[in-house]
Amino acid sequence: MDSAYRHLLERLFALRGRGVDFDLARPRRVARALGHPQDAFRAIHVAGTNGKGSTAALIESALRAAGVRTGLYTSPHLVRFTERIAVAGREIARADIVRAVDEVERAAAGEPLTFFEIATLAAFQHFREQSVEVAVVEVGLGGRLDATNLLPAPLACVLCSLALDHQSYLGGDLKSIAAEKAGIIKPGCPVVAALPEDPAAAQVITERAAAVGAPLRFLGRDFDARDVPPLALAGAHQRHNGALAKAALEAAGLGVSPDALARGFREVRWPGRLERLGDVLLDCAHNPDAAAALALTLAEPPSLVFGALADKDAAGMLAALAPKAARIWLTAPPSPRAADPAALAALWPGARVEPDPAAALAAARARGGTVLVTGSTYLVGAVRALLTDEPADPIMVADPLRPVIR
């Protein structure tokens, strides 16, 4: 790994100690100093709790199939920071991300930006430099005060399914979470949204759209998933994401043909989401709703390798997944915020405890059959790095894991 990129990773990950700090004034000032890069391209803005990354990937793939020069900004990454930013389907080069971040930091002139704010502004800067026509931008956390909400007037906004997650930041009920997500809705911007089960959450979205004159269509009320083309992404829940992506493209008015839509959906790639690598199935489900959707896809009982962060509802996830598993290994994602697997064992007696993810994976694979790895994006990323030859950032995924498997 070249020294400039390694130094960039060290600087950025040192900033993670600042945590989440919702304040759009800071990134707005830096964007002004950069010459408002977010104004240089059109965008589709995607928020939600579950499915927003898959939906963003589907939209981008269809646009690219239609001949549009696309940008894609997503988070978090699995094994490389550069995964977060892509142009025309190609991940940003290390030299380009180093340059983009340097430009952001110079423009900041000492302004104390967070990790995510720097990454977002660097993405917008790169999209401008690369003459992106339409960028598909995934919200990081929430929406109303998320750094991606610098986007001025998206072609369309998407609100994917809502669930209880990040309650300490977004609120303890679906109504509060819906209010934060609906904060991306701009005046006159068409909105497509998954219809929340909670009527109060649906009402919040409806009221926000009406207040700013944004036309709103709900999946499950105004359209459905019956005419969605076949997807490369596995799982019945992905058809709902496909329906949102299709509706968003229609609302954006970009003239994506049925052939381009079908080709884009058929060729989309979104690693770590019901992704099979030999005998291992990887899925980034990290809340009970996502775990329940994952459980519905399991035809046969797998060996489950499960790990979660301490602020996640591990009990809710295990309640959905453990009854479907033949056997369970509890482990720790490579994060200082990981839940103690020994403490998780109290949630499901009989589960084996193996704190080292590589050792847990090896033990599960030794039993034969399918091994399902889930519970945390960090865990999925670490295991994926073990199983593929794709380059990984050693700061993101601990290299000592690799020799245990290989």
mmCIF file of N, CA and C in Angstrom, residues 61 230-232 259 261-268:
data_model
loop_
_atom_site.group_PDB
_atom_site.id
_atom_site.type_symbol
_atom_site.label_atom_id
_atom_site.label_comp_id
_atom_site.label_asym_id
_atom_site.label_seq_id
_atom_site.Cartn_x
_atom_site.Cartn_y
_atom_site.Cartn_z
ATOM 1 N N SER A 61 -26.932 1.144 -11.318
ATOM 2 C CA SER A 61 -26.676 0.148 -12.353
ATOM 3 C C SER A 61 -27.590 0.358 -13.553
ATOM 4 N N PRO A 230 -36.237 -9.213 -13.178
ATOM 5 C CA PRO A 230 -35.382 -10.078 -12.366
ATOM 6 C C PRO A 230 -34.128 -9.348 -11.897
ATOM 7 N N LEU A 231 -33.706 -9.655 -10.659
ATOM 8 C CA LEU A 231 -32.561 -8.979 -10.046
ATOM 9 C C LEU A 231 -31.407 -9.949 -9.848
ATOM 10 N N ALA A 232 -30.195 -9.411 -9.888
ATOM 11 C CA ALA A 232 -29.034 -10.219 -9.540
ATOM 12 C C ALA A 232 -28.917 -10.388 -8.031
ATOM 13 N N ASP A 259 -35.427 -1.896 -21.395
ATOM 14 C CA ASP A 259 -34.273 -2.762 -21.644
ATOM 15 C C ASP A 259 -33.100 -2.398 -20.741
ATOM 16 N N LEU A 261 -33.285 -0.817 -17.875
ATOM 17 C CA LEU A 261 -33.660 -1.160 -16.505
ATOM 18 C C LEU A 261 -33.426 -2.645 -16.246
ATOM 19 N N ALA A 262 -33.888 -3.477 -17.170
ATOM 20 C CA ALA A 262 -33.723 -4.922 -16.998
ATOM 21 C C ALA A 262 -32.254 -5.308 -16.970
ATOM 22 N N ARG A 263 -31.453 -4.705 -17.864
ATOM 23 C CA ARG A 263 -30.025 -5.039 -17.900
ATOM 24 C C ARG A 263 -29.329 -4.575 -16.623
ATOM 25 N N GLY A 264 -29.659 -3.364 -16.172
ATOM 26 C CA GLY A 264 -29.041 -2.850 -14.957
ATOM 27 C C GLY A 264 -29.378 -3.689 -13.741
ATOM 28 N N PHE A 265 -30.633 -4.086 -13.616
ATOM 29 C CA PHE A 265 -31.032 -4.915 -12.477
ATOM 30 C C PHE A 265 -30.400 -6.300 -12.560
ATOM 31 N N ARG A 266 -30.240 -6.803 -13.771
ATOM 32 C CA ARG A 266 -29.673 -8.136 -13.958
ATOM 33 C C ARG A 266 -28.167 -8.152 -13.680
ATOM 34 N N GLU A 267 -27.494 -7.023 -13.889
ATOM 35 C CA GLU A 267 -26.036 -6.978 -13.770
ATOM 36 C C GLU A 267 -25.545 -6.296 -12.495
ATOM 37 N N VAL A 268 -26.449 -5.812 -11.657
ATOM 38 C CA VAL A 268 -26.030 -5.097 -10.457
ATOM 39 C C VAL A 268 -25.188 -5.989 -9.552
#
